[in-house]
CSV table of C-alpha atoms and ligand atoms in Angstrom, one decimal:
chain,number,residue,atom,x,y,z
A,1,UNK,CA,124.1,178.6,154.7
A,2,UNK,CA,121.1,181.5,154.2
A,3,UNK,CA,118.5,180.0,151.9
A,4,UNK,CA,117.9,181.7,148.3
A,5,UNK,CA,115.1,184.7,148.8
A,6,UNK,CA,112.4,184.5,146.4
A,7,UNK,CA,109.5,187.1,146.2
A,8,UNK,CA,105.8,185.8,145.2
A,9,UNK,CA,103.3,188.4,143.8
A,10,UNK,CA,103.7,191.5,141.4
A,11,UNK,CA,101.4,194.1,143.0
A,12,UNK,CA,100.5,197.6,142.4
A,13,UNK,CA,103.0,198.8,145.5
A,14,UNK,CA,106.2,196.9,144.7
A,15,UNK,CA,107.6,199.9,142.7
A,16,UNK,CA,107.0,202.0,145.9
A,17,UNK,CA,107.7,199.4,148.8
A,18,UNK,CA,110.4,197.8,147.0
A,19,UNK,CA,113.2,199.2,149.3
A,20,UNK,CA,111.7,198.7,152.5
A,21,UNK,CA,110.6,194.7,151.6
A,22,UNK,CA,114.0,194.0,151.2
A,23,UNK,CA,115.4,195.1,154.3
A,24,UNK,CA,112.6,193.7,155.7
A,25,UNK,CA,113.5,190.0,154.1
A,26,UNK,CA,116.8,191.1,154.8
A,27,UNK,CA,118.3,190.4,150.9
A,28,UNK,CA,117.4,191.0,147.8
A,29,UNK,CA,114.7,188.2,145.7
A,30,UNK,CA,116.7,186.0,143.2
A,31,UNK,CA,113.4,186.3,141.3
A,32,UNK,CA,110.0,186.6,141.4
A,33,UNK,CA,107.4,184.3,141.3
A,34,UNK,CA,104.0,184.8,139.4
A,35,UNK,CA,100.9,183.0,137.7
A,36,UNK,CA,102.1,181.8,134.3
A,37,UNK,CA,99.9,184.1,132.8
A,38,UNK,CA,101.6,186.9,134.4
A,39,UNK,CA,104.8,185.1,133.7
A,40,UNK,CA,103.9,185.2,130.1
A,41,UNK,CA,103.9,189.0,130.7
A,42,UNK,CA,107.6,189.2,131.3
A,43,UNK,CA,108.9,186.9,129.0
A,44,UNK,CA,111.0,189.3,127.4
A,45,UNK,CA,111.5,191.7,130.1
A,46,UNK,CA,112.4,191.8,133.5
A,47,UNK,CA,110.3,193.5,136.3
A,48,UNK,CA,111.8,197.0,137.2
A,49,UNK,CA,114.4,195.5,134.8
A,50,UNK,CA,116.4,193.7,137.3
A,51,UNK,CA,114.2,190.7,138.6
A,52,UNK,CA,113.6,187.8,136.3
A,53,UNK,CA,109.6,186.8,136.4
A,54,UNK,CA,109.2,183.1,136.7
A,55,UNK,CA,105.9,180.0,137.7
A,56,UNK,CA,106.7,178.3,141.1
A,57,UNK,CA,108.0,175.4,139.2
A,58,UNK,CA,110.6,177.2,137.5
A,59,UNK,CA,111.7,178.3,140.5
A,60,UNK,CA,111.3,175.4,142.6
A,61,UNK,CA,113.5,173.8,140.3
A,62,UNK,CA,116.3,176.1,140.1
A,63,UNK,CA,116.3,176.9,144.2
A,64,UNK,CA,114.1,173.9,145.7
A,65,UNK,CA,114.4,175.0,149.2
A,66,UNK,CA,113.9,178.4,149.6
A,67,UNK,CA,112.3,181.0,151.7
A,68,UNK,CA,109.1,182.9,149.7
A,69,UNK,CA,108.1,186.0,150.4
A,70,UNK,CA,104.5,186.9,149.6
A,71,UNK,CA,103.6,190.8,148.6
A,72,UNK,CA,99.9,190.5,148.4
A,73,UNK,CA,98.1,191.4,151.0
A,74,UNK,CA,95.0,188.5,150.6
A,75,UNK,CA,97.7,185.8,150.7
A,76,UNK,CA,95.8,182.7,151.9
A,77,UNK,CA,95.3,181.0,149.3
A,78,UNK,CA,98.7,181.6,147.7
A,79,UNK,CA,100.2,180.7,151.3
A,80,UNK,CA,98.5,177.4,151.3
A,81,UNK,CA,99.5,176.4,147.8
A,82,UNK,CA,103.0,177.3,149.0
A,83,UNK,CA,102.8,175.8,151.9
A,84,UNK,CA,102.7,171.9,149.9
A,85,UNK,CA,105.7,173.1,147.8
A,86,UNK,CA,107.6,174.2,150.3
A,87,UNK,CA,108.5,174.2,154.4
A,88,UNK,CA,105.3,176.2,155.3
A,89,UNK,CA,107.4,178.0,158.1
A,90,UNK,CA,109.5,179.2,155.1
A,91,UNK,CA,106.6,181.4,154.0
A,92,UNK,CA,106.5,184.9,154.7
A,93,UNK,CA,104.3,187.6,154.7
A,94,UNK,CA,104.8,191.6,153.7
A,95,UNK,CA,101.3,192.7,153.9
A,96,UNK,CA,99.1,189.6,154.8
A,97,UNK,CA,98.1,189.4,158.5
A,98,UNK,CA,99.5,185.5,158.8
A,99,UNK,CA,101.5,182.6,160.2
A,100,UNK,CA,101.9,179.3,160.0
A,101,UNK,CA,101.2,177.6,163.4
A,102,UNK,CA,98.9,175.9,165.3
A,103,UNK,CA,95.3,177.2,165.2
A,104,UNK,CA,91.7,176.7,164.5
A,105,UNK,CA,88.9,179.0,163.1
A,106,UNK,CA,88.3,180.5,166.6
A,107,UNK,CA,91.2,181.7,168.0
A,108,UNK,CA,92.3,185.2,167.9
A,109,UNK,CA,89.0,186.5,166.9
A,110,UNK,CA,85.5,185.2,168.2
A,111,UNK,CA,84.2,185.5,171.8
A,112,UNK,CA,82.0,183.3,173.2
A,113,UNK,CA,80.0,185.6,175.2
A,114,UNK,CA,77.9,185.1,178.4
A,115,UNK,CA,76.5,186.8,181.2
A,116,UNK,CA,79.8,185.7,183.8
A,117,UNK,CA,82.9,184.5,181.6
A,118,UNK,CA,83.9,183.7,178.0
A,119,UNK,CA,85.3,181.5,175.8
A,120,UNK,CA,87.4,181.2,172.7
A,121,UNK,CA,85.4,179.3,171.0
A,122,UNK,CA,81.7,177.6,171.3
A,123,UNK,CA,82.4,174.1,170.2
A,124,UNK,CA,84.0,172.5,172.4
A,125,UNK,CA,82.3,172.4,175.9
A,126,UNK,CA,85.6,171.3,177.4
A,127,UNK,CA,87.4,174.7,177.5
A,128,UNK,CA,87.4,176.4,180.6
A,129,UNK,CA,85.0,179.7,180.5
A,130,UNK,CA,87.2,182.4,181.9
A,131,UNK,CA,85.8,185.0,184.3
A,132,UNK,CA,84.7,188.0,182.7
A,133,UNK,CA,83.8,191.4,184.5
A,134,UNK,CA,82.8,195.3,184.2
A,135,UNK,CA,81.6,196.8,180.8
A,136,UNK,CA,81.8,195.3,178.1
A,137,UNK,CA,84.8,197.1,176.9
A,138,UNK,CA,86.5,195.6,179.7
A,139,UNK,CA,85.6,192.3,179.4
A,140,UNK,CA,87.0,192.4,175.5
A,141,UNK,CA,90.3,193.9,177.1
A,142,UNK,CA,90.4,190.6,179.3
A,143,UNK,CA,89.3,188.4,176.0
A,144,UNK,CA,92.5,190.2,174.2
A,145,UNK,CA,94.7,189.8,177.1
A,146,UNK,CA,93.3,186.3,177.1
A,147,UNK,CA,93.8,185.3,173.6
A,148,UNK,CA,96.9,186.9,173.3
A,149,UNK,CA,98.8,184.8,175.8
A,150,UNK,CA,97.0,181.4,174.4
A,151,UNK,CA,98.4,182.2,171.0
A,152,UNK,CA,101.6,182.8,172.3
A,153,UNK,CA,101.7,179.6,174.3
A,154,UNK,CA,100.3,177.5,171.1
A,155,UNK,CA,103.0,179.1,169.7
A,156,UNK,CA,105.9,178.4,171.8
A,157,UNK,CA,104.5,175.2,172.5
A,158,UNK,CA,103.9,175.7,176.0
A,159,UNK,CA,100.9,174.1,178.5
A,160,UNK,CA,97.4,175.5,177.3
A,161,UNK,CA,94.0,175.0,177.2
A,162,UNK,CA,93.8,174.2,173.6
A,163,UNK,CA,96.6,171.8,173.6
A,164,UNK,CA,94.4,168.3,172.9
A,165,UNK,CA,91.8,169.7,171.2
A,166,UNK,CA,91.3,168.1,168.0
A,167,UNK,CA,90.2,171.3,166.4
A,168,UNK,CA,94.0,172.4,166.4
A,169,UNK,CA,95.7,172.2,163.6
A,170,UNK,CA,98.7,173.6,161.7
A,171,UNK,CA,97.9,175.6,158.7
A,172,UNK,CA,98.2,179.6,158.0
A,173,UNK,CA,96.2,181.9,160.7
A,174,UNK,CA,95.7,185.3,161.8
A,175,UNK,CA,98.6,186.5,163.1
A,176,UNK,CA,97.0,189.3,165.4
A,177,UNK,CA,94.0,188.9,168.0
A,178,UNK,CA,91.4,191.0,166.6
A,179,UNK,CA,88.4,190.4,167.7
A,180,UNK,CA,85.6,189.8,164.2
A,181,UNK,CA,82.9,187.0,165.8
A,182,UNK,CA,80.8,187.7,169.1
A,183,UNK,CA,79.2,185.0,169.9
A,184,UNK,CA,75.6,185.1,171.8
A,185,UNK,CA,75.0,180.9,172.0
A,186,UNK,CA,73.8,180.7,175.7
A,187,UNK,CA,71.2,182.6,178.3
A,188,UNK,CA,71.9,185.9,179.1
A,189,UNK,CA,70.1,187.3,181.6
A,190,UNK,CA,66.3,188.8,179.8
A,191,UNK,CA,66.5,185.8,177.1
A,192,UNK,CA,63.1,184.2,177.1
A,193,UNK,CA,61.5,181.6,174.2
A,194,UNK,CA,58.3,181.0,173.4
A,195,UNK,CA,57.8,177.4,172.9
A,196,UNK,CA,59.0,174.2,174.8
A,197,UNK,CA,60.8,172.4,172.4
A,198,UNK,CA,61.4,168.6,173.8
A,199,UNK,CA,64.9,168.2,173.2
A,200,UNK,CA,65.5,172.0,174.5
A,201,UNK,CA,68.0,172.1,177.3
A,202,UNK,CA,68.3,175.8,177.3
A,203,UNK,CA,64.9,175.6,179.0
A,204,UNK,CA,65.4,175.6,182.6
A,205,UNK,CA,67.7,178.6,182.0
A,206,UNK,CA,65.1,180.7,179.8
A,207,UNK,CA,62.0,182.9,181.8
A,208,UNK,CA,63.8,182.1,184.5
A,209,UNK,CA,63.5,185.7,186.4
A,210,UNK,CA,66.2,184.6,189.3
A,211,UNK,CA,69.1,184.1,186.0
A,212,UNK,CA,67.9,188.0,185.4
A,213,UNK,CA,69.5,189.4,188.8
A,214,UNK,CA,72.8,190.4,187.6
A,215,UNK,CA,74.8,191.3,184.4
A,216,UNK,CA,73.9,192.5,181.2
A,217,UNK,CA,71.0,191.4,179.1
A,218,UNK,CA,71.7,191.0,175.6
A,219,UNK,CA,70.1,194.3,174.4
A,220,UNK,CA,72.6,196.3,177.3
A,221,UNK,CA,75.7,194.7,175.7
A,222,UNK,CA,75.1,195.3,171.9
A,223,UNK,CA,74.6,198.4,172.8
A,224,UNK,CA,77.4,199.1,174.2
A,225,UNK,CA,79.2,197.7,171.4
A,226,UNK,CA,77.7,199.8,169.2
A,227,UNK,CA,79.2,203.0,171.0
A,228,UNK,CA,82.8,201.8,170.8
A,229,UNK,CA,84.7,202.8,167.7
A,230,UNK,CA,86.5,200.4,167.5
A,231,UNK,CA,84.0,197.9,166.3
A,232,UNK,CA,82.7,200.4,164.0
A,233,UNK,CA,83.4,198.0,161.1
A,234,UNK,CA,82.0,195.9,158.4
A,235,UNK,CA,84.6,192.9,159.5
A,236,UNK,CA,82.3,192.4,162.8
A,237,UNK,CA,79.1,189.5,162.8
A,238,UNK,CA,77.3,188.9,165.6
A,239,UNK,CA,75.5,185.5,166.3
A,240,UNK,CA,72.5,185.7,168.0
A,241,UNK,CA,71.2,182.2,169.0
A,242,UNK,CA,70.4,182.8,172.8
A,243,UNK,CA,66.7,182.1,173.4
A,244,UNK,CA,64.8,183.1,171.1
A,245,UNK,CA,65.4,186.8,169.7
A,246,UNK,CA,62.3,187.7,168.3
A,247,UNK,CA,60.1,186.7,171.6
A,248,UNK,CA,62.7,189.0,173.4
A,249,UNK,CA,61.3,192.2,174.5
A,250,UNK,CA,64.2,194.5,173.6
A,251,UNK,CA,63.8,192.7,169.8
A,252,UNK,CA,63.0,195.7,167.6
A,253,UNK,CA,65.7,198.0,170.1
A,254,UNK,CA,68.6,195.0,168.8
A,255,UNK,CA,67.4,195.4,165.2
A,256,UNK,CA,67.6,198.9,165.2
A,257,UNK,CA,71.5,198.8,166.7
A,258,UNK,CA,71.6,196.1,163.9
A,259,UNK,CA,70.0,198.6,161.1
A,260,UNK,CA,72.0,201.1,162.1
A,261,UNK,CA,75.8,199.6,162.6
A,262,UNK,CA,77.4,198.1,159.2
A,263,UNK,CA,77.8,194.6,161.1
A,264,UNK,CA,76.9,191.4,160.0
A,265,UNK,CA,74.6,189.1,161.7
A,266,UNK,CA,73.5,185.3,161.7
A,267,UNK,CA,70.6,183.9,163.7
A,268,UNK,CA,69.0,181.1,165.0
A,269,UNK,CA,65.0,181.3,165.6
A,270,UNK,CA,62.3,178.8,166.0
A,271,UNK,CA,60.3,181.4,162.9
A,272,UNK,CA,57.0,181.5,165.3
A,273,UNK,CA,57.0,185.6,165.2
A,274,UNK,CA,57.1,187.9,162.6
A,275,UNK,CA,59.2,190.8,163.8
A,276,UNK,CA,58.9,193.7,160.6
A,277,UNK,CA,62.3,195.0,161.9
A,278,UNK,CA,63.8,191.7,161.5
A,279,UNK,CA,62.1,191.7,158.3
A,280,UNK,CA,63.6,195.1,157.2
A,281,UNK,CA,67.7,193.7,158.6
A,282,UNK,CA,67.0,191.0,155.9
A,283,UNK,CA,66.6,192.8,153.3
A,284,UNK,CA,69.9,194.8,153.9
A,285,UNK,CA,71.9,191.9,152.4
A,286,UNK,CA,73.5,192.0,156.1
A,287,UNK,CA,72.0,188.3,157.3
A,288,UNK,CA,74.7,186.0,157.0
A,289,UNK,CA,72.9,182.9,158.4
A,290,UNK,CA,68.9,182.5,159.6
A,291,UNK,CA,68.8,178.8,160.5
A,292,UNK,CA,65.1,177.8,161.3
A,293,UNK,CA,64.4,174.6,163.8
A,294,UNK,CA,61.5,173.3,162.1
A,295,UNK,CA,62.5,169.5,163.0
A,296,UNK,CA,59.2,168.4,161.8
A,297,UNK,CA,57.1,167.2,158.8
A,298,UNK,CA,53.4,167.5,160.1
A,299,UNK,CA,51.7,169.9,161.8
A,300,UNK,CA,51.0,166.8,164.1
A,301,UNK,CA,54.6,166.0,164.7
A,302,UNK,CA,55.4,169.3,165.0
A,303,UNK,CA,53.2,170.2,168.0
A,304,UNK,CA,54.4,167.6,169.6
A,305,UNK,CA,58.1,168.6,169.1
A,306,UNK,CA,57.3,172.3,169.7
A,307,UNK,CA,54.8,172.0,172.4
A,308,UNK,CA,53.0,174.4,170.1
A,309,UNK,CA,50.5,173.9,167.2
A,310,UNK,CA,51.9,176.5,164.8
A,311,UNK,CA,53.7,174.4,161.9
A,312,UNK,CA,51.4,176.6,159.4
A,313,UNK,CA,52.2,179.8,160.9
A,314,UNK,CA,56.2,179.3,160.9
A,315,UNK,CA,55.8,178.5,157.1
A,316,UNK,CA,53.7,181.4,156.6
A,317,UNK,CA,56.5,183.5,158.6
A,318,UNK,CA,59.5,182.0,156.6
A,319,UNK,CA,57.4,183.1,153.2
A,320,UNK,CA,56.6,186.5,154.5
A,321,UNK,CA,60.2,187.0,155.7
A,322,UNK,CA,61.5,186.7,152.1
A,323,UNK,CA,63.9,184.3,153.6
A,324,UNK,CA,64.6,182.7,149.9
A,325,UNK,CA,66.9,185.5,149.0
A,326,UNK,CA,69.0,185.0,152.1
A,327,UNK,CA,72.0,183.3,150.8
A,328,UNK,CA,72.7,181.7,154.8
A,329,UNK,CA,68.8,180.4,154.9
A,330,UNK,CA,68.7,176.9,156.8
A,331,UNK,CA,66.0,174.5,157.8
A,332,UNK,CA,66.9,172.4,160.5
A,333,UNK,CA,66.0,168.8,161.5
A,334,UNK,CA,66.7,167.1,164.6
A,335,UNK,CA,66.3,163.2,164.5
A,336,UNK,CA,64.4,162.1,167.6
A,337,UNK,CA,63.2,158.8,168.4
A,338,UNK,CA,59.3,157.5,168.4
A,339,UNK,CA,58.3,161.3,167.4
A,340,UNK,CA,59.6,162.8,163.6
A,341,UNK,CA,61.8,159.3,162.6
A,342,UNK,CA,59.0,158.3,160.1
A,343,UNK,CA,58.5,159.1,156.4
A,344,UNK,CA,55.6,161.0,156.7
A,345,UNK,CA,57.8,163.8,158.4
A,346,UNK,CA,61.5,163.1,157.0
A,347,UNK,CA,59.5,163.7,153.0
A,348,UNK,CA,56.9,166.8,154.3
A,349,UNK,CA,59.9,168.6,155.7
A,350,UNK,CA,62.1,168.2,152.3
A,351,UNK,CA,58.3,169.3,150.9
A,352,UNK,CA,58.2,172.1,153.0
A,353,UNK,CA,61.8,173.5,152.7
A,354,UNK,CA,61.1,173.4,148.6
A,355,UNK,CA,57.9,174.8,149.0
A,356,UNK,CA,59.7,178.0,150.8
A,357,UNK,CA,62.6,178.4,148.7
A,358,UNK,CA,64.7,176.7,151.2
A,359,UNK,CA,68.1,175.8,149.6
A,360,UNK,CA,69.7,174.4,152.4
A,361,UNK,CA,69.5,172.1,155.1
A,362,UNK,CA,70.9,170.7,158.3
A,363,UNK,CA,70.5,167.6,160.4
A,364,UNK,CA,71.4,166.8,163.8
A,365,UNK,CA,70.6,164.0,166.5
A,366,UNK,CA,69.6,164.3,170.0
A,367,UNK,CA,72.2,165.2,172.4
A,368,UNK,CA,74.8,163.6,170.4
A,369,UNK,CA,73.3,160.0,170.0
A,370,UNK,CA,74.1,158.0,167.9
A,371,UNK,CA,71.1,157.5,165.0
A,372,UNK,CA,69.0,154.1,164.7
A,373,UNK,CA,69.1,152.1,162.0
A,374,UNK,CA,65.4,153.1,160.7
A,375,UNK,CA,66.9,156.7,161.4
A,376,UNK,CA,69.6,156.0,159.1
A,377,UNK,CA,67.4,154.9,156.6
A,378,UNK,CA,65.6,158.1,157.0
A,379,UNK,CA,68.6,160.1,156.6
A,380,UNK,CA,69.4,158.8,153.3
A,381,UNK,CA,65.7,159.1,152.1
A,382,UNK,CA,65.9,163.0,153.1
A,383,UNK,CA,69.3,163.6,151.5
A,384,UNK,CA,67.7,162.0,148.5
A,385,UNK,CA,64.7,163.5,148.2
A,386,UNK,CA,66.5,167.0,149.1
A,387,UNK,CA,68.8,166.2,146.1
A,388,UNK,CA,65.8,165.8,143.9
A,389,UNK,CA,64.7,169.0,144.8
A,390,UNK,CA,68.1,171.2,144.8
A,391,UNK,CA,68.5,171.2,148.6
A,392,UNK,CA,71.9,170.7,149.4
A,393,UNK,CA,73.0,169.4,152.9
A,394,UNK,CA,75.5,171.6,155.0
A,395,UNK,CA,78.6,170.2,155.7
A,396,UNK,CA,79.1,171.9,159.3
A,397,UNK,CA,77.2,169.2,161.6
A,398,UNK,CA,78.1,170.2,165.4
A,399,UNK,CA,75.7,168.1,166.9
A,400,UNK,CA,75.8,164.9,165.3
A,401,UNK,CA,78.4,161.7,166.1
A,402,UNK,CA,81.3,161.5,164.4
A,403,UNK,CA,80.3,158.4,162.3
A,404,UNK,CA,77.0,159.9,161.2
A,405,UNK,CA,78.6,163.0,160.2
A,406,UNK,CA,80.9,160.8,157.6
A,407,UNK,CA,77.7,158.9,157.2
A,408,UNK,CA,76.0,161.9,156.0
A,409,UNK,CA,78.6,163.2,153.9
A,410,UNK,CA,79.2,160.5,151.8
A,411,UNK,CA,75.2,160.2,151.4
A,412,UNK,CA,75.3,164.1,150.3
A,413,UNK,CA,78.4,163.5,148.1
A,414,UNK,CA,76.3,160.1,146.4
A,415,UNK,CA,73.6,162.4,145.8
A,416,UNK,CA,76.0,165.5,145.1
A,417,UNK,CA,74.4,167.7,147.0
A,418,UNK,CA,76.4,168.6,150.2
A,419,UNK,CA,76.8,172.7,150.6
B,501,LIG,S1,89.4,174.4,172.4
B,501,LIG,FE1,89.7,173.8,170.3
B,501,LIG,S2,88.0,174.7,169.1
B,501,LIG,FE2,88.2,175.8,171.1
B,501,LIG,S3,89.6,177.5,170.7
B,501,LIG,FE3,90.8,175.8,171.4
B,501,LIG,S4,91.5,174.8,169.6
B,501,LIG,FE4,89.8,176.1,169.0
B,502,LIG,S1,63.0,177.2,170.2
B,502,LIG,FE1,65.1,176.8,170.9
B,502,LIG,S2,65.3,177.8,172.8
B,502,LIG,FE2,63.1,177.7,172.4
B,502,LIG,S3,62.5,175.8,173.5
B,502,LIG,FE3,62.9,175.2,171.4
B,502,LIG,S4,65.1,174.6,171.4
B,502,LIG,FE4,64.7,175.7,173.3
């Protein structure tokens, strides 16, 4: 037997599109479904005077398996709360671009771009990078074509490269590839940096002149970018964390494309140059994300680190930069062993990131390993102190274990300060 069809959501284009949703849901809704306050609305009235108004309770209980459809067009939260009433894959969607499936918060829409090949996603170095070539509107034909046929064989549960990653899970997703995320996160040819970080191991890739022969540097392909239509749009954000941008020498040309397009943009930079252009793409509100490596406490500790004696100078930077009214603004620390795991350096770095408006912070480990005991000490010590002084700690940690990623979060959540 056909389940009962409910509607969720009054909207402004019901009255016009009410005709065409229900041939599309192939009936007409026993009722609709609404916010109580809405419901309140209609207590004495019907909508169009036909369709009783009702909460999701009262309608749960009079049809307790039914399909839903939803008219709003920003649906996921409704579709989520819907989804724990009812069989999620009884959910539908008029206007909102969704479905529920397997999924994670790449697929369908960000590129992991490099010089060669691509991948879906920049997390996991497990996935096979797929061979890219041409311009670069022809390699983000081959990314669609790509994505396209991975969705559809999550969806039909057939053989893919996503299959055991523990990044996919069901919930509601984008239904269509469009592409919204280019990723920059490894050398393209022209990336150089300026310092010699010790846990770098981007390093034997960067100023190296024979990586430079072929392909597109990352100037070339944000150019080109910028001349297709299609990604005219406010929806795209680029991430620029290849080298480092502002020792580049194509720098300004990027922040010009940047100035000029309506994208977004995050970054990652060691803050050791002061680029006015850069400067100028902050203050158009555009910055999603600047996170700053400063993985140190002491200017001692941090030459060491760095390789270069320039701890005042970054600070001097981050002030100048106005970075404090970037809502995405992120000092960094990375935990390494014999060099910044003491207190002189976990409480001048909580110091520092107060002193420059900082608001939030990250902390990783070396390569993955796991932290020592005295580290873990540490770690709580820092997520005090940056409680104290109204740091919070971001709950995205790619490059920590597992266990000192829970570790962390339930020292944050202690302390009630995790972002
Ligand atoms: S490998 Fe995992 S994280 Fe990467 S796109 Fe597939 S599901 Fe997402
Ligand atoms: S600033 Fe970044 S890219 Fe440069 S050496 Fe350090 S870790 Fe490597």
């Amino acid at each position: 037997m056909d389940k009962p069809i409910l509607y969720y959501g009054i909207s402004g284009r019901l009255s016009r599109k009410m005709d065409q949703y229900i041939q599309i849901s192939g009936g007409e809704p026993l009722l609709m479904i609404e916010k109580p306050e809405v419901v309140e609305e209609y207590r004495d009235r019907k909508l169009f005077d036909r369709y009783e108004v009702v909460t999701v309770d009262e309608a749960l209980s009079r049809y307790p398996e039914p399909v839903i459809w939803v008219t709003f067009s920003k649906a996921i939260n409704t579709a989520r709360m819907l989804g724990k009433r009812v069989d999620p894959l009884d959910v539908h969607f008029f206007e909102a671009d969704l479905e529920y499936r397997p999924g994670c918060s790449f697929l369908g829409h960000f590129i992991s771009y490099r010089a060669s090949n691509f991948s879906p996603c920049c997390i996991v170095s497990k996935y096979p990078s797929v061979k890219a070539e041409g311009t670069v509107e022809e390699r983000l034909d081959q990314w669609k074509s790509f994505e396209t046929k991975l969705l559809d064989d999550i969806r039909n549960d057939r053989p893919n490269g996503c299959m055991n990653c523990p990044h996919l899970v069901y919930d509601f997703w984008h239904k269509t590839v469009k592409l919204d995320t280019v990723n920059f996160g490894s050398c393209q040819p022209g990336d150089v940096c300026n310092y010699k970080c010790v846990y770098c191991f981007a390093e034997k890739f960067l100023n190296d002149p024979a990586k430079d022969k072929e392909g597109l540097t990352t100037y070339e392909v944000i150019e080109q970018l910028s001349q297709m239509p299609e990604y005219n749009t406010a929806e795209l954000k680029l991430n620029i964390s290849n080298g480092e941008f502002t020792a580049n020498k194509d720098c300004d040309e990027v922040m010009d494309i940047l100035l000029r397009m309506p994208w977004k943009a995050s970054f990652l930079t060691n803050g050791s140059i002061y680029r006015e252009k850069f400067a100028e793409f902050l203050k158009t509100g555009r910055a999603l994300k600047v996170q700053i490596s400063l993985d140190a406490g002491t200017r001692e500790t941090y030459h060491k680190v760095k390789g270069l004696d320039t701890f005042d100078k970054v600070i001097d930077n981050i002030k100048r930069y106005e970075l404090k009214n970037v809502e995405g603004f992120v000092l960094k620390y990375i935990f390494l062993e014999g060099l910044n795991d003491n207190e002189a350096d976990v409480d001048g770095f909580v110091d520092t990131a107060a002193e420059v408006g900082c608001r939030k912070m990250t902390i990783s480990s070396n390569l993955f390993k796991p932290f020592t005991p005295e580290m873990r000490t540490l770690v709580r010590r820092m997520i005090k102190r940056a409680a104290d002084a109204g740091i919070r700690l971001q709950r995205n940690m790619n490059y920590v274990t597992k266990e000192d990623a829970a570790f962390m979060i339930d020292i944050a959540k202690e302390f009630d300060n995790l972002g």
